[in-house]
Tab-separated table of C-alpha atoms and ligand atoms in Angstrom:
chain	number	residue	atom	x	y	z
T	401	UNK	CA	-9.473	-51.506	-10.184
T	402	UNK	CA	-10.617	-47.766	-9.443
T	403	UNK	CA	-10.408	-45.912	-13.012
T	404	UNK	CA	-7.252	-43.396	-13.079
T	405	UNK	CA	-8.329	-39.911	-12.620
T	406	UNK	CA	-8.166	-37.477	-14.478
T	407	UNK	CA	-8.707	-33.615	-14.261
T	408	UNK	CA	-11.152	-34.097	-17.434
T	409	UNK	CA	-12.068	-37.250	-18.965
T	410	UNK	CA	-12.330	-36.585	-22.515
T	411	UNK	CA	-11.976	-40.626	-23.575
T	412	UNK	CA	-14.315	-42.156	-21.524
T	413	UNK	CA	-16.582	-39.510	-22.628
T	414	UNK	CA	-16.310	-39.804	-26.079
T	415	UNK	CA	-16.454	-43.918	-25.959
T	416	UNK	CA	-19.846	-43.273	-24.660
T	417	UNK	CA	-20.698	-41.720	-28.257
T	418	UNK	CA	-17.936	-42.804	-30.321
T	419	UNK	CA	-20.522	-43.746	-33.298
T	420	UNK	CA	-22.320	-40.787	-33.597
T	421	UNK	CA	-18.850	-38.733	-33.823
T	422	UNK	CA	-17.083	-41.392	-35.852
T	423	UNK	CA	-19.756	-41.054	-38.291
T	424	UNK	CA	-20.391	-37.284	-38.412
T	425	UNK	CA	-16.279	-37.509	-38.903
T	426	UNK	CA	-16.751	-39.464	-41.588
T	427	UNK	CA	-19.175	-38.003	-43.379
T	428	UNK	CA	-17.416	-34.331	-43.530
T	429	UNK	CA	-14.337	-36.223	-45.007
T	430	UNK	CA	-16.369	-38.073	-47.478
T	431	UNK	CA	-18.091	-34.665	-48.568
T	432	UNK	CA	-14.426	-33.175	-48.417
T	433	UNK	CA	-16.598	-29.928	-47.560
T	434	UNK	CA	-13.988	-29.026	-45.176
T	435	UNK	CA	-13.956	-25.140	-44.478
T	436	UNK	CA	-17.379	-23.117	-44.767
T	437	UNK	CA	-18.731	-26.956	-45.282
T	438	UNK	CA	-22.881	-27.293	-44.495
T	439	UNK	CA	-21.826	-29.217	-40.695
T	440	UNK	CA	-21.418	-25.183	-40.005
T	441	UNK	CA	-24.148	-24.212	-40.848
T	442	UNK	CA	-25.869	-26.716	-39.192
T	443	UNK	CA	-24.129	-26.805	-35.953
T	444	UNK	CA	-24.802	-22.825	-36.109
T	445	UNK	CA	-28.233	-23.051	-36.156
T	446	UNK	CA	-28.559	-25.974	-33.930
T	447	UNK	CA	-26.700	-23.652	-31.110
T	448	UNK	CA	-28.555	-20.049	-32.079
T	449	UNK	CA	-31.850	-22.407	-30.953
T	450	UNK	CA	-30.504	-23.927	-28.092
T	451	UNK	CA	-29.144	-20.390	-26.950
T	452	UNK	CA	-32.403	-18.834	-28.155
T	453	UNK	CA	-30.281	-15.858	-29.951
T	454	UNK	CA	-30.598	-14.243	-33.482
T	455	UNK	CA	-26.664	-14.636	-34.821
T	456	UNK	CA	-24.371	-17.658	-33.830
T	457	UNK	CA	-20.700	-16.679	-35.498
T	458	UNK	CA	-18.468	-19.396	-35.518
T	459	UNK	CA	-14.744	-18.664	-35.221
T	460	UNK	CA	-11.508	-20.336	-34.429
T	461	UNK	CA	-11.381	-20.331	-31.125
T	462	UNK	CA	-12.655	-18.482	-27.869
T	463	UNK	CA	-9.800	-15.957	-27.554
T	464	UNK	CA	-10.525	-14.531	-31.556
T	465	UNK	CA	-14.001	-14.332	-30.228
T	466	UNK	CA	-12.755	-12.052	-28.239
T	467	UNK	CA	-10.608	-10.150	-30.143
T	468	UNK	CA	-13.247	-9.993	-32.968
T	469	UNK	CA	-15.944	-8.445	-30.715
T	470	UNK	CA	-13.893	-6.061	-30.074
T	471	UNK	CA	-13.271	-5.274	-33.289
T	472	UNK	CA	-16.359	-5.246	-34.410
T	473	UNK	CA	-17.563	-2.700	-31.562
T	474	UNK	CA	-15.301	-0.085	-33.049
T	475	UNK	CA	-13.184	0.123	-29.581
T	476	UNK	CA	-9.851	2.491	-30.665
T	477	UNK	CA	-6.402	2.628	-29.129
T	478	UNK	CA	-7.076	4.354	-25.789
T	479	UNK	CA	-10.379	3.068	-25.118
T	480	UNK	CA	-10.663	1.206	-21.487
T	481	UNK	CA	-12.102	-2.217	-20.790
T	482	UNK	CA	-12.913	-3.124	-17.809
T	483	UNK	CA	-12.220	-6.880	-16.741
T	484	UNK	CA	-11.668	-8.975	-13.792
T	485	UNK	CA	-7.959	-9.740	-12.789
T	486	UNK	CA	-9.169	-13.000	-11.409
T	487	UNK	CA	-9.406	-15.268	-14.823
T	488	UNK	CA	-7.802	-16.770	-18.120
T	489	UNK	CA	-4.952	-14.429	-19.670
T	490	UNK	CA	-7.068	-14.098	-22.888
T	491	UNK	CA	-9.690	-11.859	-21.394
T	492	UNK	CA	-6.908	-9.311	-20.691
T	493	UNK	CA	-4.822	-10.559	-24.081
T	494	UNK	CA	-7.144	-9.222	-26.977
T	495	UNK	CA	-7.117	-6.347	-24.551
T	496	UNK	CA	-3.843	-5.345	-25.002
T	497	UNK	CA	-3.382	-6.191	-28.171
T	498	UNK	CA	-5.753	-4.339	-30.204
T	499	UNK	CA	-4.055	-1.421	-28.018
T	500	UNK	CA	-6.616	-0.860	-25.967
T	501	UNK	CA	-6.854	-0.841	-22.168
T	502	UNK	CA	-7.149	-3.579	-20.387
T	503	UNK	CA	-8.806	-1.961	-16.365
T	504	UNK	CA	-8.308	-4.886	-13.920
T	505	UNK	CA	-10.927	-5.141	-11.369
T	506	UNK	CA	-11.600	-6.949	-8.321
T	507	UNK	CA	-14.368	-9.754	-7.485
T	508	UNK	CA	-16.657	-10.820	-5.041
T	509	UNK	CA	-15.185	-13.624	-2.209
T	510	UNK	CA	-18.163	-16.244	-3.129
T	511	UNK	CA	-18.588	-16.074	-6.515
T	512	UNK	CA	-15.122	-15.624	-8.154
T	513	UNK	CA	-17.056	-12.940	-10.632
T	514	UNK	CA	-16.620	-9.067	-11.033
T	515	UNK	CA	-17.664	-7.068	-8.490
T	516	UNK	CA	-20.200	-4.578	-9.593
T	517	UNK	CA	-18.629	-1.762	-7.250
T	518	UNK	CA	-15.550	-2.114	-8.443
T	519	UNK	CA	-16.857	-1.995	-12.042
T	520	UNK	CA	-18.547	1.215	-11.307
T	521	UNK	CA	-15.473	2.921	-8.976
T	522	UNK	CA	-13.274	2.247	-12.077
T	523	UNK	CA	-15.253	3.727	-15.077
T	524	UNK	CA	-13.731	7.094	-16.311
T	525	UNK	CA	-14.316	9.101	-19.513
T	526	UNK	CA	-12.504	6.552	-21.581
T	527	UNK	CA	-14.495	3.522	-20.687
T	528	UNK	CA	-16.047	1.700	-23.787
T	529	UNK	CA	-17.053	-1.394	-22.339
T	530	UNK	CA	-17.188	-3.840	-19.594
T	531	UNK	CA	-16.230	-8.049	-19.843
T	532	UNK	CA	-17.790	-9.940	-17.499
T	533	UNK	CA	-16.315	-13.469	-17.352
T	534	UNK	CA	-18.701	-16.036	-16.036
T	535	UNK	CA	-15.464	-17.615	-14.283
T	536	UNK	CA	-15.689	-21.620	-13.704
T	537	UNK	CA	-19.318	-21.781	-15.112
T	538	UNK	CA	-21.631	-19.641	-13.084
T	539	UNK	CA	-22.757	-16.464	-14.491
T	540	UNK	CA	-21.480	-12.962	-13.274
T	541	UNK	CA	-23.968	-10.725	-11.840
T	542	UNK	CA	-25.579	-9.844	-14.810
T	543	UNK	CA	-28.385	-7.565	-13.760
T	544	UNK	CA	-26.567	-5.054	-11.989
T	545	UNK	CA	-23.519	-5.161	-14.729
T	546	UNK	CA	-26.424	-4.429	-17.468
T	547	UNK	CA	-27.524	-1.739	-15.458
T	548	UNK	CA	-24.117	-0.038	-15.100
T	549	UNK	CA	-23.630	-0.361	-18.499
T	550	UNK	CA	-26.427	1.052	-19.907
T	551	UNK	CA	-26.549	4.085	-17.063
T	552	UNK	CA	-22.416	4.753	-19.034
T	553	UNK	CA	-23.600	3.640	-22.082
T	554	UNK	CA	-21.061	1.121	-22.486
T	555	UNK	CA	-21.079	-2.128	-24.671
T	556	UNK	CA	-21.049	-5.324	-22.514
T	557	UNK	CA	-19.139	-8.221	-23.963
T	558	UNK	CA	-19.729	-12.022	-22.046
T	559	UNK	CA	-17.061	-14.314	-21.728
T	560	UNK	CA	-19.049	-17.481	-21.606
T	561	UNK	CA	-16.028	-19.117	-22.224
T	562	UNK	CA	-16.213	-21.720	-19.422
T	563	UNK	CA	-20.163	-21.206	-18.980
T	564	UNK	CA	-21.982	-22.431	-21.895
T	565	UNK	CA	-25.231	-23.104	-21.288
T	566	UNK	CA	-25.461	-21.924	-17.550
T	567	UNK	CA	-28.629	-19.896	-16.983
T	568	UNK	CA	-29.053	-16.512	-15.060
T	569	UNK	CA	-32.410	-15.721	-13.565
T	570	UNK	CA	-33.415	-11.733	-13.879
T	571	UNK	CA	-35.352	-10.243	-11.573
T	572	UNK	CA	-38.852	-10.270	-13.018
T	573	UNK	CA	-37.830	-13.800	-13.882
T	574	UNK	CA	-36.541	-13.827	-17.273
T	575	UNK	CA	-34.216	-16.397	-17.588
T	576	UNK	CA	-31.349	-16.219	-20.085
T	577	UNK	CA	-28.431	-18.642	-21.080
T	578	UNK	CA	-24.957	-17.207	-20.622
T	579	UNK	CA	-23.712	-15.293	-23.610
T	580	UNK	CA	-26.822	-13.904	-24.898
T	581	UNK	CA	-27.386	-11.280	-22.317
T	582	UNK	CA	-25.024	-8.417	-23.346
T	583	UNK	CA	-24.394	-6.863	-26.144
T	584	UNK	CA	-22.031	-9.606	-27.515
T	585	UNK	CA	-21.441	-13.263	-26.247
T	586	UNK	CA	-18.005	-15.004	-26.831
T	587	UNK	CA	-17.521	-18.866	-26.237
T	588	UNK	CA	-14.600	-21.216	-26.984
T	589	UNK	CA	-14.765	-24.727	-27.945
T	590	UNK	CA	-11.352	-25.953	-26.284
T	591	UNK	CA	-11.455	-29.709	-25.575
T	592	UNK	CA	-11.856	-29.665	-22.061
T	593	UNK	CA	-14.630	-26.773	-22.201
T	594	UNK	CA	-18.068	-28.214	-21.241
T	595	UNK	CA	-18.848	-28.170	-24.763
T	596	UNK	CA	-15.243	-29.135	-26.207
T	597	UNK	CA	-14.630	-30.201	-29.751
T	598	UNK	CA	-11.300	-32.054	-30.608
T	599	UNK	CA	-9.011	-29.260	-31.640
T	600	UNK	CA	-10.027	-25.378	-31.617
T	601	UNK	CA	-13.218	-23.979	-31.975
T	602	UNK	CA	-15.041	-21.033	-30.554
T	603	UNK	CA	-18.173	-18.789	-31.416
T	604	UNK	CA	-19.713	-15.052	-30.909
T	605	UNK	CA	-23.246	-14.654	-30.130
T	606	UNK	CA	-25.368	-12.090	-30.443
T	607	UNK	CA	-28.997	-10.066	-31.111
T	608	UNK	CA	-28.121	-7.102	-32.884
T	609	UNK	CA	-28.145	-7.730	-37.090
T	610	UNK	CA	-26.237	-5.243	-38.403
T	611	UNK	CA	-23.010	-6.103	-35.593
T	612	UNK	CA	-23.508	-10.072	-37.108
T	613	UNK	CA	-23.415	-8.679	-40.373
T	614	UNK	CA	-20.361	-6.804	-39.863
T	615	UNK	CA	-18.933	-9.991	-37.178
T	616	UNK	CA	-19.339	-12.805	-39.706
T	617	UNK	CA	-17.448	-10.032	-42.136
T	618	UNK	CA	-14.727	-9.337	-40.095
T	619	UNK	CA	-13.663	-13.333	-39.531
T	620	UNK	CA	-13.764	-13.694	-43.153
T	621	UNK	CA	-11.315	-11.452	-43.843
T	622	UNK	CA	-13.368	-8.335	-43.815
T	623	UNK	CA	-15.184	-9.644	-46.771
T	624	UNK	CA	-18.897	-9.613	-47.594
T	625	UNK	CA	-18.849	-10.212	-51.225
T	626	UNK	CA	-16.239	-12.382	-52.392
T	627	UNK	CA	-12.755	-10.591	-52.557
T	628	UNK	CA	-14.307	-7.260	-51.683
T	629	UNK	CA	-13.314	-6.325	-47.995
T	630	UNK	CA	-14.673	-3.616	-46.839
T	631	UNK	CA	-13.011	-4.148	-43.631
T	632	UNK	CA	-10.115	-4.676	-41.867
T	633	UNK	CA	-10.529	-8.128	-41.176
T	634	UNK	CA	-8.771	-11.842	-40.033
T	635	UNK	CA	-8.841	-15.308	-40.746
T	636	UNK	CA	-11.381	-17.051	-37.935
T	637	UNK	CA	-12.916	-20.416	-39.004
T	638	UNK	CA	-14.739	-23.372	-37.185
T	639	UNK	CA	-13.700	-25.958	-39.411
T	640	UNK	CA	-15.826	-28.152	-40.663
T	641	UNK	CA	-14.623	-31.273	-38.649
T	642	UNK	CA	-14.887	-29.378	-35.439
T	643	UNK	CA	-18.752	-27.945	-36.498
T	644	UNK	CA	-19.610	-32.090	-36.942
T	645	UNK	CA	-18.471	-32.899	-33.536
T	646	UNK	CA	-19.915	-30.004	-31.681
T	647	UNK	CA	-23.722	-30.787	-33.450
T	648	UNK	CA	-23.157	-34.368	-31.722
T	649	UNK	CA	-22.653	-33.166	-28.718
T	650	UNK	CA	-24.540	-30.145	-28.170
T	651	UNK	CA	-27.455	-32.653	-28.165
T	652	UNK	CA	-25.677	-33.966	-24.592
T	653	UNK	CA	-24.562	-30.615	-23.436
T	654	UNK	CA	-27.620	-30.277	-20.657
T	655	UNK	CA	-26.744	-33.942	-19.467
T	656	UNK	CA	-23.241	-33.163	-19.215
T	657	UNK	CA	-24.282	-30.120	-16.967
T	658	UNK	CA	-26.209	-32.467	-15.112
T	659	UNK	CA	-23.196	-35.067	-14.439
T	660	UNK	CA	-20.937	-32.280	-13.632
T	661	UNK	CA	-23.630	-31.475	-10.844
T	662	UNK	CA	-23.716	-34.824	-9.180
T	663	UNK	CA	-19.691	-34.801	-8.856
T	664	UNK	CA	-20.477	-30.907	-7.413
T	665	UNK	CA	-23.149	-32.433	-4.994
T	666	UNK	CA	-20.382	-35.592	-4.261
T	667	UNK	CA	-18.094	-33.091	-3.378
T	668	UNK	CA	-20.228	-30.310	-1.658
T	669	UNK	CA	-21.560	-32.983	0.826
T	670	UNK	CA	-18.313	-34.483	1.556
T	671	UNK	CA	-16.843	-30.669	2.090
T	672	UNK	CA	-19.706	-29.412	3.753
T	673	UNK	CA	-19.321	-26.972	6.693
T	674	UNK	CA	-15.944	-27.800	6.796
T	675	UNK	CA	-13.869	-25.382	8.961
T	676	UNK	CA	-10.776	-25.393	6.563
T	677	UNK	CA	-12.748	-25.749	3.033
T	678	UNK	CA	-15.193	-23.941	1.329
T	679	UNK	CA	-17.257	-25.003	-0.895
T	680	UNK	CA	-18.406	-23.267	-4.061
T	681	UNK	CA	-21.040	-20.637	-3.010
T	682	UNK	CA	-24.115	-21.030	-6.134
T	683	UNK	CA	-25.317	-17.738	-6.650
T	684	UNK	CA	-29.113	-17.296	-6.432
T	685	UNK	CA	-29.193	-15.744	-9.764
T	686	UNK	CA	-27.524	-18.447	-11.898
T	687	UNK	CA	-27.304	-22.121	-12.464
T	688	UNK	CA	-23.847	-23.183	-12.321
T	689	UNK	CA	-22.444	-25.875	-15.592
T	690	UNK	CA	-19.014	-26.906	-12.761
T	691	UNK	CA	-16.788	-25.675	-16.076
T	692	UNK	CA	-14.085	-26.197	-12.383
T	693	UNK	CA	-15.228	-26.970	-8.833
T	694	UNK	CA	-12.895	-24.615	-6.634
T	695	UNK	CA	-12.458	-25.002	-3.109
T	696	UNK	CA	-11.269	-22.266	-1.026
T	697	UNK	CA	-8.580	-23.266	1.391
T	698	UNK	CA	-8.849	-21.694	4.941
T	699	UNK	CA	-5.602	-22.013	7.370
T	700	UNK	CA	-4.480	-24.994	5.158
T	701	UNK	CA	-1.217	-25.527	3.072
T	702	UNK	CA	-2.720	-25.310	0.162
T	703	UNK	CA	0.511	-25.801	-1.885
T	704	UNK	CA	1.127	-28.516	0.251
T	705	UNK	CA	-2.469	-30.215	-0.202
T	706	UNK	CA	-2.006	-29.853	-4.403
T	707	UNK	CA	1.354	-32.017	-3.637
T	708	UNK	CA	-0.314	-34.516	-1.583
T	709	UNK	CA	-2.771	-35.142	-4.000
T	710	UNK	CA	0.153	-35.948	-6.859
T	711	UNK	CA	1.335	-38.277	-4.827
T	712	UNK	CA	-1.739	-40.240	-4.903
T	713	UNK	CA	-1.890	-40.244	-8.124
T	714	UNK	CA	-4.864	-36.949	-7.797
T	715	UNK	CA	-5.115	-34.171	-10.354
T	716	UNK	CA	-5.708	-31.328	-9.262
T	717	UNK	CA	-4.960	-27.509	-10.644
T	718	UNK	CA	-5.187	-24.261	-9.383
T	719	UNK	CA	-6.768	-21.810	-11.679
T	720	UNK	CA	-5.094	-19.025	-11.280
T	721	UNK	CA	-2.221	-18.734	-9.133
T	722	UNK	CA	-0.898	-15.328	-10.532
T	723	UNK	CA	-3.864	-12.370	-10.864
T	724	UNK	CA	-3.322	-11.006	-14.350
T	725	UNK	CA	-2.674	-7.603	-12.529
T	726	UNK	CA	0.409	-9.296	-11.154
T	727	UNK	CA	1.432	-10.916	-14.079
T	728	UNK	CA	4.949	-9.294	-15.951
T	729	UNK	CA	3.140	-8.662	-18.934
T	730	UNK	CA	0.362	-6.342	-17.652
T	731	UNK	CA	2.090	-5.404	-14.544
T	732	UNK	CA	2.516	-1.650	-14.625
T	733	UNK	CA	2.599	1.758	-13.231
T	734	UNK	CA	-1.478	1.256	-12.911
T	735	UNK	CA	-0.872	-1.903	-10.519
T	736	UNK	CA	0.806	-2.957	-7.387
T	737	UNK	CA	0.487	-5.694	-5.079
T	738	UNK	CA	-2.256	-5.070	-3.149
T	739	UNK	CA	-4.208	-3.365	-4.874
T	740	UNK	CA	-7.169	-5.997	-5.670
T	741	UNK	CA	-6.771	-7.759	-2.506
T	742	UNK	CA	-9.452	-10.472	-2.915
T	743	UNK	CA	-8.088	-11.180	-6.208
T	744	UNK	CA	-4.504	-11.665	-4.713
T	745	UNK	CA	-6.115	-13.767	-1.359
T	746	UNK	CA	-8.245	-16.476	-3.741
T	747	UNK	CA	-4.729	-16.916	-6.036
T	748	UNK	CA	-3.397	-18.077	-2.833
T	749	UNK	CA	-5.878	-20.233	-1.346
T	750	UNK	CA	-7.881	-21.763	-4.406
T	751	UNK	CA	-7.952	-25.180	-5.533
T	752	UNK	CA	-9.898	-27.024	-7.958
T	753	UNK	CA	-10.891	-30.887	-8.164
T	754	UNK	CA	-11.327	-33.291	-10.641
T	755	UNK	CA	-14.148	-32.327	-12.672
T	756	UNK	CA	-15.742	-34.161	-15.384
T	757	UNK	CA	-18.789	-35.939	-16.741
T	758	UNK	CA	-17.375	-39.490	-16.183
T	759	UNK	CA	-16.277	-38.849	-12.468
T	760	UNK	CA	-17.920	-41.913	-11.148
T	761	UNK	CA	-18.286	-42.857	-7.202
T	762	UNK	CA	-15.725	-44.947	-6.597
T	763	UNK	CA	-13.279	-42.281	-7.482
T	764	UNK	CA	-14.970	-39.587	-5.884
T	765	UNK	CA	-14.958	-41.037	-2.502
T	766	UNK	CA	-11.168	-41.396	-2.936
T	767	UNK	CA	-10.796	-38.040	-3.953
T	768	UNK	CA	-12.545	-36.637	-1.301
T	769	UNK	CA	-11.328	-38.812	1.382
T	770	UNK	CA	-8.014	-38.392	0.400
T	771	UNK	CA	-8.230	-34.365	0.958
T	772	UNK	CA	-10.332	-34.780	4.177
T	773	UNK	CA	-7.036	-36.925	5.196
T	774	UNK	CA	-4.747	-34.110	4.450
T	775	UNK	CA	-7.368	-31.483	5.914
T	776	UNK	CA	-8.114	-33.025	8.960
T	777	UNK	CA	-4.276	-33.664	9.534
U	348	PLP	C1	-10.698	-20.906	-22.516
U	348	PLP	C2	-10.942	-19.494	-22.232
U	348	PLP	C3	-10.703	-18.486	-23.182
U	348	PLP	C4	-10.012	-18.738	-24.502
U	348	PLP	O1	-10.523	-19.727	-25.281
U	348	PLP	P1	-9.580	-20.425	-26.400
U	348	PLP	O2	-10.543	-21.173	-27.237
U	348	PLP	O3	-8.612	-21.279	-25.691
U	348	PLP	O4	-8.917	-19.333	-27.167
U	348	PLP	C5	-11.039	-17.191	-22.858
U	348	PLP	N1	-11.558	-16.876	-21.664
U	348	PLP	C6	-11.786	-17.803	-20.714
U	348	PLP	C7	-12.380	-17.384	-19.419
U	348	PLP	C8	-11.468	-19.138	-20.962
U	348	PLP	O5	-11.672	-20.048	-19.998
């Protein structure tokens, strides 16, 4: 009998390396090491060399990354951010709450990421810094965002949220793992991430010493001696538990990039030149770790196709169906329907598949059968 499906198999994928994680489990419980513990360290080390960056900061999850980036820029009340509209409420979130400005911006058709146009139309005086998100695990156009950021001298803060470990290819053919190409990189280690722990976990990347000095301050309570703060500071931690778990599978990260490809290639060949689906475009400049496979609906229910699919027995989501510009909480007198129009178009027509390392055939070819039913209807 075909295995159920599921939008992310997190079971099946830990069966496949349920010793190693038992034990590293085991072993941070038998040290009782539980916060601060030496798996941290460890697993921070481990990930600064796979990312091939100076400072690895872990924190409690990608959202505080986030927030404590921003924080640790110096951004003030006032101060505009410019982000896409087209992503995750967090992006916007730490935003608003630290006061600042969130500046929603539209994205290009193919790639779900910011547009660098519409980046550069909406910088004013205020502008501190730019967020590109690396939305569904392909990397924003990162050469021409650096190079509007450093012609406004503003900071550039990645979230690689749902891209760790995708690559993006420069120009004179540097290549660079999302993350570590702006000033400050921000991942989150969210179960169903491509490199999920099994609670919350997240981490800040970056270069620059004296900004990890003052980042690995600021989640410890602003403190750099013991009860000294010197800072304004929170209460960020990857626990210990988490730290064991991620230095397991960080060694499997590039395979699971690899498996998520072959269910991308699955897909893209049963989709292919399909008048009413299109496929995920892969940018030239960027290798693409399928955090979601998105199809864009063309002259197709797409409501209607997501309700097909529940009845047999098919997950499938639809990331995101509101644009935070639309959304009650940021909608204001800056934003009316409209106004980001291919923002508002993809919430309307996106829909993304099954995605997974343990996606095997058998399922696959029900999954896209199943949708080539409905489509060809
Ligand atoms: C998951 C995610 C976040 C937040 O990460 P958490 O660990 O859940 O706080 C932020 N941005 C994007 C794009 C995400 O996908």
């Amino acid at each position: 009998m075909m295995k159920k499906i599921q939008m992310v198999d997190l079971h099946s994928q830990y069966l496949k390396i349920k010793n190693e994680i038992d034990n590293a489990i085991q072993q941070v419980i038998d040290s009782c090491a539980f916060i601060n513990g030496p798996a941290v360290k460890d697993f921070q080390k481990d990930l600064e060399e796979y990312l091939g960056i100076k400072h690895v900061i872990p924190c409690a999850n990608g959202t505080d990354a986030l927030m404590i980036s921003m924080i640790a820029l110096g951004l003030k009340p006032g101060d505009e951010v410019i982000t896409a509209s087209f992503t995750f409420i967090a992006t916007a979130e730490v935003i608003a709450v630290l006061g600042l400005t969130p500046i929603l911006v539209d994205i290009n058709p193919d790639t779900f990421n910011l547009d660098p146009e519409a980046i550069e139309k909406a910088i004013t005086s205020r502008t501190k810094a730019i967020v590109p998100v690396h939305l569904f695990g392909q990397c924003a156009d990162m050469e021409r965002i650096l190079d509007i950021a450093k012609k406004h001298n503003l900071y550039v803060i990645e979230d690689a949220c749902q891209a760790i470990g995708a690559e993006y290819l420069f120009e004179d053919n540097m290549r660079k793992k999302a993350g570590t190409m702006g000033d400050i990189g921000c991942v989150s280690f969210f179960p169903s991430k491509n490199l999920g722990c099994y609670g919350d976990g997240g981490a800040i990347f970056t270069n620059d010493n004296q900004l990890a000095e003052n980042l690995r301050a600021i989640v410890n309570h602003g403190m750099k001696v013991r009860y000294y703060h010197e800072m304004v500071g929170v209460n960020s931690r990857l626990d210990s538990i988490q730290a064991a778990i991620l230095r397991v599978k960080l060694k499997y990260l590039d395979d699971y990039a690899r498996e998520r490809n072959l269910a991308a290639d699955y897909y893209d060949n049963a989709f292919n030149n399909h008048p009413k689906l299109k496929t995920p475009v892969r940018s030239a400049n960027s290798t693409h770790v399928f955090h979601q496979y998105t199809l864009v609906t063309k002259n197709l229910d797409r409501n209607g196709l997501l309700e097909y699919l529940k009845e047999k027995d098919i997950p499938a989501a639809i990331y995101y169906p509101v644009p935070l510009h639309l959304q009650k909480a940021y909608f204001n007198q800056r934003y009316k329907e409209g106004d980001l129009p291919v923002t508002e178009e993809l919430a309307k027509r996106v829909i993304s598949l099954p995605m997974s390392t343990e996606l095997d055939d058998e399922q696959l070819e029900y999954i896209t059968s199943s949708i080539l039913e409905y489509a060809n209807k």
